[in-house]
Structures are given as C-alpha cells and as structure tokens.
Tab-separated table of C-alpha atoms in Angstrom:
chain	number	residue	atom	x	y	z
C	1	UNK	CA	-18.467	15.083	14.982
C	2	UNK	CA	-16.411	15.300	12.242
C	3	UNK	CA	-15.501	13.092	9.392
C	4	UNK	CA	-12.775	10.503	10.516
C	5	UNK	CA	-15.116	10.140	13.395
C	6	UNK	CA	-18.322	9.579	11.541
C	7	UNK	CA	-16.445	6.695	9.066
C	8	UNK	CA	-17.950	3.298	10.147
C	9	UNK	CA	-15.098	1.138	11.505
C	10	UNK	CA	-17.308	-2.156	11.142
C	11	UNK	CA	-15.207	-4.672	9.343
C	12	UNK	CA	-15.227	-4.696	5.755
C	13	UNK	CA	-16.603	-7.804	3.286
C	14	UNK	CA	-13.857	-10.376	3.612
C	15	UNK	CA	-11.267	-10.000	0.280
C	16	UNK	CA	-10.418	-13.365	-0.560
C	17	UNK	CA	-7.033	-13.081	-1.737
C	18	UNK	CA	-6.004	-10.155	1.449
C	19	UNK	CA	-2.581	-10.861	0.504
C	20	UNK	CA	-1.510	-7.376	-0.080
C	21	UNK	CA	-3.311	-6.641	2.395
C	22	UNK	CA	-1.005	-8.715	4.822
C	23	UNK	CA	1.793	-7.887	3.658
C	24	UNK	CA	0.927	-4.158	4.657
C	25	UNK	CA	0.255	-5.571	8.628
C	26	UNK	CA	3.927	-7.037	8.274
C	27	UNK	CA	2.226	-10.844	9.176
C	28	UNK	CA	3.818	-13.979	7.816
C	29	UNK	CA	3.695	-14.707	4.512
C	30	UNK	CA	4.336	-17.396	2.239
C	31	UNK	CA	5.412	-15.085	-0.341
C	32	UNK	CA	5.076	-11.562	-0.874
C	33	UNK	CA	1.915	-9.348	-3.058
C	34	UNK	CA	2.297	-7.670	-6.767
C	35	UNK	CA	1.335	-5.791	-8.276
C	36	UNK	CA	2.443	-2.373	-9.985
C	37	UNK	CA	2.280	0.863	-10.629
C	38	UNK	CA	-0.021	2.564	-13.517
C	39	UNK	CA	-1.037	-1.570	-14.176
C	40	UNK	CA	-4.072	0.187	-15.479
C	41	UNK	CA	-3.321	1.215	-18.757
C	42	UNK	CA	-1.175	2.672	-21.184
C	43	UNK	CA	1.114	-0.573	-22.934
C	44	UNK	CA	-2.164	-2.612	-23.185
C	45	UNK	CA	-3.532	-2.707	-25.902
C	46	UNK	CA	-7.518	-3.792	-24.605
C	47	UNK	CA	-6.582	-0.109	-22.722
C	48	UNK	CA	-5.397	1.890	-25.824
C	49	UNK	CA	-8.444	0.835	-28.187
C	50	UNK	CA	-10.525	2.968	-25.249
C	51	UNK	CA	-7.659	6.024	-25.307
C	52	UNK	CA	-9.429	5.610	-29.267
C	53	UNK	CA	-12.177	6.414	-28.198
C	54	UNK	CA	-12.086	8.587	-25.170
C	55	UNK	CA	-9.534	11.334	-24.611
C	56	UNK	CA	-7.884	11.315	-20.608
C	57	UNK	CA	-9.931	13.205	-18.660
C	58	UNK	CA	-13.078	12.020	-20.049
C	59	UNK	CA	-11.784	8.117	-18.880
C	60	UNK	CA	-11.098	9.456	-15.767
C	61	UNK	CA	-14.575	11.372	-15.267
C	62	UNK	CA	-16.602	8.053	-16.039
C	63	UNK	CA	-16.437	5.725	-13.653
C	64	UNK	CA	-18.001	3.208	-16.049
C	65	UNK	CA	-14.951	3.284	-17.934
C	66	UNK	CA	-12.200	3.986	-15.219
C	67	UNK	CA	-13.116	1.107	-13.732
C	68	UNK	CA	-13.687	-1.001	-16.208
C	69	UNK	CA	-9.667	-0.105	-17.501
C	70	UNK	CA	-9.161	-0.912	-14.017
C	71	UNK	CA	-9.901	-4.381	-13.968
C	72	UNK	CA	-8.203	-5.122	-17.471
C	73	UNK	CA	-5.008	-6.444	-16.067
C	74	UNK	CA	-6.641	-7.549	-13.156
C	75	UNK	CA	-7.946	-9.920	-15.746
C	76	UNK	CA	-5.026	-10.708	-17.963
C	77	UNK	CA	-2.215	-11.341	-14.671
C	78	UNK	CA	-4.260	-11.038	-11.866
C	79	UNK	CA	-2.532	-9.742	-9.677
C	80	UNK	CA	-3.261	-9.453	-6.457
C	81	UNK	CA	-4.112	-5.825	-5.844
C	82	UNK	CA	-6.359	-3.744	-8.010
C	83	UNK	CA	-5.575	0.659	-7.964
C	84	UNK	CA	-7.926	3.102	-9.610
C	85	UNK	CA	-7.568	4.514	-12.615
C	86	UNK	CA	-8.211	8.461	-12.059
C	87	UNK	CA	-4.956	10.890	-12.223
C	88	UNK	CA	-3.850	13.404	-9.848
C	89	UNK	CA	-3.717	16.116	-11.375
C	90	UNK	CA	-7.688	15.260	-10.502
C	91	UNK	CA	-7.206	18.024	-6.510
C	92	UNK	CA	-6.510	20.973	-9.078
C	93	UNK	CA	-9.191	20.711	-11.549
C	94	UNK	CA	-11.573	20.299	-8.377
C	95	UNK	CA	-9.831	23.302	-6.816
C	96	UNK	CA	-11.160	25.519	-9.956
C	97	UNK	CA	-7.523	24.968	-11.694
C	98	UNK	CA	-8.089	23.885	-15.259
C	99	UNK	CA	-5.953	21.177	-16.114
C	100	UNK	CA	-5.660	19.882	-19.530
C	101	UNK	CA	-3.892	16.896	-21.446
C	102	UNK	CA	-1.753	17.312	-24.351
C	103	UNK	CA	-0.105	15.380	-26.648
C	104	UNK	CA	3.302	14.830	-26.810
C	105	UNK	CA	3.285	17.257	-23.298
C	106	UNK	CA	1.381	16.155	-21.016
C	107	UNK	CA	-0.486	17.928	-18.173
C	108	UNK	CA	-0.414	21.435	-19.198
C	109	UNK	CA	-2.226	24.111	-17.109
C	110	UNK	CA	-2.783	26.985	-19.170
C	111	UNK	CA	-3.042	29.790	-15.969
C	112	UNK	CA	-0.453	28.222	-13.943
C	113	UNK	CA	-0.668	29.756	-9.953
C	114	UNK	CA	2.450	32.119	-9.869
C	115	UNK	CA	0.680	34.743	-7.525
C	116	UNK	CA	0.010	35.643	-4.106
C	117	UNK	CA	-3.986	36.674	-5.809
C	118	UNK	CA	-4.063	33.482	-7.300
C	119	UNK	CA	-3.358	31.306	-4.516
C	120	UNK	CA	-5.626	33.408	-2.488
C	121	UNK	CA	-8.243	32.822	-4.634
C	122	UNK	CA	-7.798	28.725	-4.857
C	123	UNK	CA	-11.030	27.194	-3.031
C	124	UNK	CA	-10.922	24.123	-1.024
C	125	UNK	CA	-14.070	22.554	-2.619
C	126	UNK	CA	-16.135	19.804	-1.217
C	127	UNK	CA	-15.052	16.903	-2.722
C	128	UNK	CA	-17.831	14.325	-2.779
C	129	UNK	CA	-19.604	16.580	-4.941
C	130	UNK	CA	-16.816	18.206	-6.942
C	131	UNK	CA	-15.390	14.461	-7.386
C	132	UNK	CA	-18.096	11.918	-6.592
C	133	UNK	CA	-17.543	10.583	-10.020
C	134	UNK	CA	-13.983	9.074	-8.404
C	135	UNK	CA	-16.418	7.475	-5.232
C	136	UNK	CA	-18.498	6.483	-8.439
C	137	UNK	CA	-15.490	4.520	-9.722
C	138	UNK	CA	-14.472	2.770	-6.626
C	139	UNK	CA	-17.531	1.538	-6.379
C	140	UNK	CA	-18.802	0.065	-9.753
C	141	UNK	CA	-14.650	-1.606	-9.347
C	142	UNK	CA	-15.974	-2.672	-6.244
C	143	UNK	CA	-18.661	-5.153	-8.146
C	144	UNK	CA	-16.601	-6.060	-10.555
C	145	UNK	CA	-13.462	-6.865	-8.091
C	146	UNK	CA	-16.216	-8.719	-7.050
C	147	UNK	CA	-14.371	-9.105	-3.491
C	148	UNK	CA	-11.285	-10.913	-4.906
C	149	UNK	CA	-8.675	-8.755	-4.588
C	150	UNK	CA	-7.968	-5.617	-2.517
C	151	UNK	CA	-8.701	-1.733	-4.415
C	152	UNK	CA	-6.134	0.704	-3.260
C	153	UNK	CA	-7.200	4.137	-4.054
C	154	UNK	CA	-4.853	6.703	-4.971
C	155	UNK	CA	-3.504	10.684	-3.980
C	156	UNK	CA	-0.429	12.783	-5.748
C	157	UNK	CA	1.599	14.781	-2.695
C	158	UNK	CA	1.427	18.995	-2.572
C	159	UNK	CA	4.567	19.623	-3.209
C	160	UNK	CA	3.809	16.887	-6.641
C	161	UNK	CA	0.859	19.223	-7.198
C	162	UNK	CA	1.662	22.926	-6.820
C	163	UNK	CA	4.267	20.971	-8.415
C	164	UNK	CA	2.419	21.040	-11.715
C	165	UNK	CA	0.497	24.146	-10.720
C	166	UNK	CA	2.545	26.352	-10.592
C	167	UNK	CA	5.143	25.365	-13.362
C	168	UNK	CA	2.098	24.739	-15.506
C	169	UNK	CA	3.654	21.213	-17.222
C	170	UNK	CA	5.889	18.529	-16.755
C	171	UNK	CA	9.386	19.061	-15.922
C	172	UNK	CA	12.643	17.661	-15.729
C	173	UNK	CA	14.044	20.633	-12.320
C	174	UNK	CA	10.274	22.463	-12.208
C	175	UNK	CA	12.357	25.278	-11.226
C	176	UNK	CA	9.524	27.696	-11.720
C	177	UNK	CA	7.455	26.035	-8.277
C	178	UNK	CA	11.202	25.820	-6.341
C	179	UNK	CA	11.395	29.545	-7.588
C	180	UNK	CA	7.431	29.851	-6.228
C	181	UNK	CA	8.045	29.100	-2.648
C	182	UNK	CA	11.962	30.268	-2.627
C	183	UNK	CA	10.269	33.404	-3.624
C	184	UNK	CA	6.586	32.984	-2.085
C	185	UNK	CA	7.964	31.077	0.126
C	186	UNK	CA	3.772	32.307	2.628
C	187	UNK	CA	1.908	31.871	-0.220
C	188	UNK	CA	3.712	28.309	-1.301
C	189	UNK	CA	2.530	27.198	2.347
C	190	UNK	CA	-0.686	28.441	2.243
C	191	UNK	CA	-0.851	26.229	-1.555
C	192	UNK	CA	0.407	23.098	0.466
C	193	UNK	CA	-2.455	23.932	3.039
C	194	UNK	CA	-5.114	24.261	0.542
C	195	UNK	CA	-3.972	21.065	-1.144
C	196	UNK	CA	-3.595	19.383	1.413
C	197	UNK	CA	-6.329	19.512	3.436
C	198	UNK	CA	-8.147	18.993	-0.434
C	199	UNK	CA	-6.461	15.391	-0.440
C	200	UNK	CA	-6.962	14.143	2.632
C	201	UNK	CA	-10.889	15.640	2.725
C	202	UNK	CA	-10.880	13.527	-0.709
C	203	UNK	CA	-9.262	10.368	0.333
C	204	UNK	CA	-11.936	9.186	3.232
C	205	UNK	CA	-13.809	9.525	0.881
C	206	UNK	CA	-12.266	7.339	-0.958
C	207	UNK	CA	-12.008	5.162	1.733
C	208	UNK	CA	-15.741	5.529	2.868
C	209	UNK	CA	-16.559	4.345	-1.168
C	210	UNK	CA	-14.908	1.687	-0.799
C	211	UNK	CA	-10.896	1.713	-1.765
C	212	UNK	CA	-9.417	-0.932	1.134
C	213	UNK	CA	-6.039	0.800	0.775
C	214	UNK	CA	-4.227	4.836	-0.205
C	215	UNK	CA	-1.145	5.149	-1.902
C	216	UNK	CA	0.441	8.864	-1.716
C	217	UNK	CA	3.153	9.553	-4.904
C	218	UNK	CA	5.565	12.104	-4.245
C	219	UNK	CA	6.520	11.940	-7.601
C	220	UNK	CA	9.111	14.953	-8.038
C	221	UNK	CA	9.901	14.961	-3.994
C	222	UNK	CA	13.639	13.785	-4.883
C	223	UNK	CA	13.572	17.050	-6.872
C	224	UNK	CA	14.284	18.662	-3.877
C	225	UNK	CA	17.316	18.650	-0.964
C	226	UNK	CA	16.887	17.110	2.085
C	227	UNK	CA	16.087	20.203	4.234
C	228	UNK	CA	13.732	21.456	1.438
C	229	UNK	CA	12.054	18.442	1.541
C	230	UNK	CA	11.740	18.870	5.714
C	231	UNK	CA	10.067	22.039	4.628
C	232	UNK	CA	7.924	22.357	1.692
C	233	UNK	CA	6.671	17.723	0.988
C	234	UNK	CA	7.060	15.886	4.205
C	235	UNK	CA	5.071	18.087	6.551
C	236	UNK	CA	2.451	18.108	4.057
C	237	UNK	CA	2.100	14.153	3.774
C	238	UNK	CA	2.195	13.822	6.738
C	239	UNK	CA	-0.410	16.008	7.468
C	240	UNK	CA	-2.418	13.324	5.127
C	241	UNK	CA	-0.477	10.260	6.844
C	242	UNK	CA	-1.594	10.939	9.878
C	243	UNK	CA	-5.298	11.981	9.416
C	244	UNK	CA	-5.839	8.236	6.714
C	245	UNK	CA	-4.191	6.092	8.696
C	246	UNK	CA	-7.011	5.607	10.904
C	247	UNK	CA	-9.234	4.625	7.944
C	248	UNK	CA	-6.999	1.886	6.925
C	249	UNK	CA	-4.004	1.817	5.714
C	250	UNK	CA	-1.538	3.949	3.823
C	251	UNK	CA	1.314	3.655	1.505
C	252	UNK	CA	3.673	6.757	0.784
C	253	UNK	CA	6.309	6.565	-2.065
C	254	UNK	CA	8.319	9.349	-3.193
C	255	UNK	CA	10.490	8.762	-6.031
C	256	UNK	CA	14.126	9.593	-5.597
C	257	UNK	CA	13.228	10.500	-1.441
C	258	UNK	CA	15.790	7.639	-0.048
C	259	UNK	CA	17.179	10.244	2.352
C	260	UNK	CA	13.656	10.680	3.940
C	261	UNK	CA	12.961	7.258	5.151
C	262	UNK	CA	13.655	7.137	7.844
C	263	UNK	CA	11.496	10.048	8.951
C	264	UNK	CA	8.876	8.860	6.495
C	265	UNK	CA	9.235	4.419	8.359
C	266	UNK	CA	8.189	7.636	12.122
C	267	UNK	CA	4.980	8.237	10.483
C	268	UNK	CA	2.716	5.608	10.739
C	269	UNK	CA	2.395	4.812	7.596
C	270	UNK	CA	2.040	0.969	6.136
C	271	UNK	CA	4.997	1.398	3.944
C	272	UNK	CA	7.226	3.455	2.287
C	273	UNK	CA	7.249	2.512	-1.642
C	274	UNK	CA	11.283	2.240	-2.879
C	275	UNK	CA	12.538	3.344	-6.555
C	276	UNK	CA	14.996	1.304	-8.255
C	277	UNK	CA	17.261	3.666	-7.483
C	278	UNK	CA	17.782	2.712	-3.627
C	279	UNK	CA	19.129	-1.172	-2.846
C	280	UNK	CA	17.082	-3.552	-0.583
C	281	UNK	CA	19.546	-3.420	1.058
C	282	UNK	CA	20.046	0.374	1.822
C	283	UNK	CA	16.139	0.444	2.048
C	284	UNK	CA	15.747	-1.739	5.120
C	285	UNK	CA	18.868	-0.263	6.898
C	286	UNK	CA	17.292	3.208	5.687
C	287	UNK	CA	13.595	2.532	6.734
C	288	UNK	CA	14.666	1.294	10.612
C	289	UNK	CA	14.460	-2.844	9.236
C	290	UNK	CA	10.367	-2.847	11.148
C	291	UNK	CA	8.367	-1.244	8.487
C	292	UNK	CA	6.720	-3.186	5.075
C	293	UNK	CA	8.852	-2.328	1.589
C	294	UNK	CA	7.492	-1.966	-1.873
C	295	UNK	CA	8.966	-1.567	-4.950
C	296	UNK	CA	11.369	-1.430	-6.510
C	297	UNK	CA	12.177	-2.985	-9.811
C	298	UNK	CA	13.224	-0.993	-12.594
C	299	UNK	CA	10.340	-0.241	-14.908
C	300	UNK	CA	12.879	-0.576	-17.837
C	301	UNK	CA	14.750	-3.822	-16.619
C	302	UNK	CA	10.626	-5.463	-18.099
C	303	UNK	CA	12.516	-4.785	-21.638
C	304	UNK	CA	15.249	-8.058	-20.698
C	305	UNK	CA	14.444	-11.372	-21.524
C	306	UNK	CA	11.695	-12.892	-19.814
C	307	UNK	CA	13.384	-15.172	-18.336
C	308	UNK	CA	15.817	-12.946	-16.959
C	309	UNK	CA	13.144	-11.116	-15.511
C	310	UNK	CA	11.964	-14.107	-13.362
C	311	UNK	CA	15.984	-15.058	-12.330
C	312	UNK	CA	16.214	-11.159	-11.442
C	313	UNK	CA	12.524	-10.799	-9.340
C	314	UNK	CA	13.292	-13.705	-7.822
C	315	UNK	CA	16.713	-11.856	-6.413
C	316	UNK	CA	14.869	-8.978	-5.921
C	317	UNK	CA	11.955	-10.628	-3.291
C	318	UNK	CA	15.163	-12.866	-1.318
C	319	UNK	CA	17.184	-9.374	-0.496
C	320	UNK	CA	13.870	-7.400	-0.073
C	321	UNK	CA	12.890	-10.783	2.213
C	322	UNK	CA	9.706	-12.107	0.903
C	323	UNK	CA	7.716	-10.841	4.847
C	324	UNK	CA	6.928	-7.132	5.360
C	325	UNK	CA	7.301	-6.627	1.359
C	326	UNK	CA	4.759	-6.283	-1.670
C	327	UNK	CA	6.755	-7.320	-4.857
C	328	UNK	CA	6.811	-3.809	-7.140
C	329	UNK	CA	8.265	-1.482	-9.482
C	330	UNK	CA	10.676	0.971	-8.835
C	331	UNK	CA	7.950	4.015	-11.255
C	332	UNK	CA	5.119	3.012	-13.785
C	333	UNK	CA	5.489	0.017	-15.906
C	334	UNK	CA	6.571	1.434	-19.134
C	335	UNK	CA	4.154	1.684	-22.745
C	336	UNK	CA	6.485	0.107	-24.742
C	337	UNK	CA	6.536	-3.268	-22.559
C	338	UNK	CA	5.831	-6.228	-24.085
C	339	UNK	CA	2.412	-7.808	-23.161
C	340	UNK	CA	4.755	-11.442	-22.249
C	341	UNK	CA	7.295	-9.550	-20.773
C	342	UNK	CA	4.526	-7.872	-17.649
C	343	UNK	CA	3.456	-11.651	-17.436
C	344	UNK	CA	6.444	-12.427	-16.584
C	345	UNK	CA	6.919	-10.756	-14.108
C	346	UNK	CA	3.998	-10.890	-12.097
C	347	UNK	CA	4.683	-15.137	-12.713
C	348	UNK	CA	7.693	-14.654	-10.999
C	349	UNK	CA	6.017	-13.643	-8.061
C	350	UNK	CA	3.220	-16.080	-7.780
C	351	UNK	CA	6.460	-18.925	-8.612
C	352	UNK	CA	7.939	-16.957	-5.844
C	353	UNK	CA	9.920	-19.284	-4.192
C	354	UNK	CA	9.661	-22.451	-5.993
C	355	UNK	CA	11.599	-21.340	-9.507
C-alpha cells in the first residue's frame, strides 16, 4: 500500500468558516472568501517583533514560532483561511543543499548545483523526518485555529526550486538556471524529478498533519517561454497535482503564466491563481470558465487610499463573479503596506455586495 492509499479518508473535523473550501468546490456563496499571499509576515508589527529576536530559518524551523506567526494576521484581520508560515526552500534544505537567508540578498545557496555529478549526489529525503518541524507547526497551528478556518499548506514548483538551487540566489532572469536546463538537459530533468518526488511526499505529510488545502507556487514560471514551460515546469507541477488532489484541494499559482491557464485547468486542480497582469475576463476565458480562480489585486495597489481599495476590490469581485472565486493579491503582500490598508482590503470583501 502506498502513502496515498494509506492516508485515511475520514471526514475532518467540521470547520466553522468553510467559505474558502466551498469556493474551492465551486459552490454558490454569498460572497467570495479572502486571504492574502504572504499574509503571515513582514508588514505586521507583531511579526517584526519576532523577526528581531530570531533569524529567518529559526522562525521556520521552530514550530511554536511558525504557528504563532501563522495566526497573527487571523487575529488582526479575520481572513477566511490561514497559510502556514514556512518557506519553499525548506525542500532543498531537506535534500541536503545548504540554503541561507542573507541580509540585502535574500535566499543564498553557497554551493549551487551546476553539474551532473552534483545532481547525482542529491538524495530524496524521508520528509517526515527531515521536515518534521513543519508537520509539528501544522498540528500546533490547527490547535490555535480551533477549527475556525481552514489551514493551507504550500510548496514551490520544481522549476522555481531548481532556479534557486542552480542560480544560487534570486535573479530577475535566472539565466544560469536556464543555461543549465538548456545545456545539461538530462541532469536538469533528473533534478526536477528529484524535487518533484520530494515535494509530493512532503505535501502528503502536510495533509496527514492536518493541512486542509494545498497551494503550489510557481513564482518563476513566467520567465520561461510557453514551449519551455511545457518542458521544464508544467509536467512536474502536474505530477504533484495528480498525486495530491485525491487527498484534498490543490491550487496552482504561476506568476506570469497566463499562457498556461488552459492547460492547468485540465489538471484537476481545484483552483488556479492569477497575477495582476491578467484581467478577470481573460483569466476566465483562458481557463475555460469552469474552474475556481484566485487573485489578482496588484499588491502595490494596497498603497492606494482605503476607500479606493474598497471600490477596486468590489469592482474586481464584480468582474470575476462571486462564485468560483477566491479574493487574493496577484502576488505576496509588500512589506511597506500600512496596516489599515490591509484591513481595508479584507473588510471590502467581507462587506460585499453591500457598499
């Protein structure tokens, strides 16, 4: 019996506010649910207080800290879903690749993967052990949430993880990652498959630990051409979707990947994320009009006056339609967003359709 078959299918404890899960199922709702990517973090003063005491990966690797950070925005704003505070780069760490978080640089890999022999040496870990601290954080967070709202677990797409592992740090182009894929294609696919296998096992463990839904972030998918996306990114994301969807709803968010929405819609994913460069009308058209969509408020627009935010959010809901829709940003919230502007965004959804 494989892990998928061994996961129990018993109904989970009833969640009091299940609006997010209902939207993922495509049910008729009075208003769409709302949460914000990166809602647990850097724009909140209570998060910054913890940041001053603990470095980034200590926060990720200490279940009590990760769970506290996860629920901070829920206490303040009352979103319809929580997303576990963690990072996509815990996957390469578990695979034996050193990843640091350096000031003014961000993610940094001291010894990036550039050769076939390096790829061969990378092992697929036992994620239950290597990433047990994430599972512990899920369990603690579920207790803190007390079944009020669902908890989202997440992972990066294999392509996006490869970008960091090969490039060695963030980049506007990830040219070295592309070069590796185009010149060492076999090794690149081997690495992508190892990341995929690790991610599938990781996400299954998250569901076992209590995650109510899963989101896959393809942050750098839009840097690939549509042809290369179908070679180096989508096939691996699709493997993950096929493995996880029997266990719970899966959302795929590819930044800049509007060209892939139609193919993504055929995967059995419960929802697709959309960034702010794709209009609601085009997103509905490209995705076939039958799948739940999530997005796509420009994060920088949260710098607009609160009353304007409210009006823009209501217009966005009108354009997407209230059903089969989850209100979110088109990418993660920025660190310089005023607290009352974030509140205006959440409250605007909660007040819909009333003005």
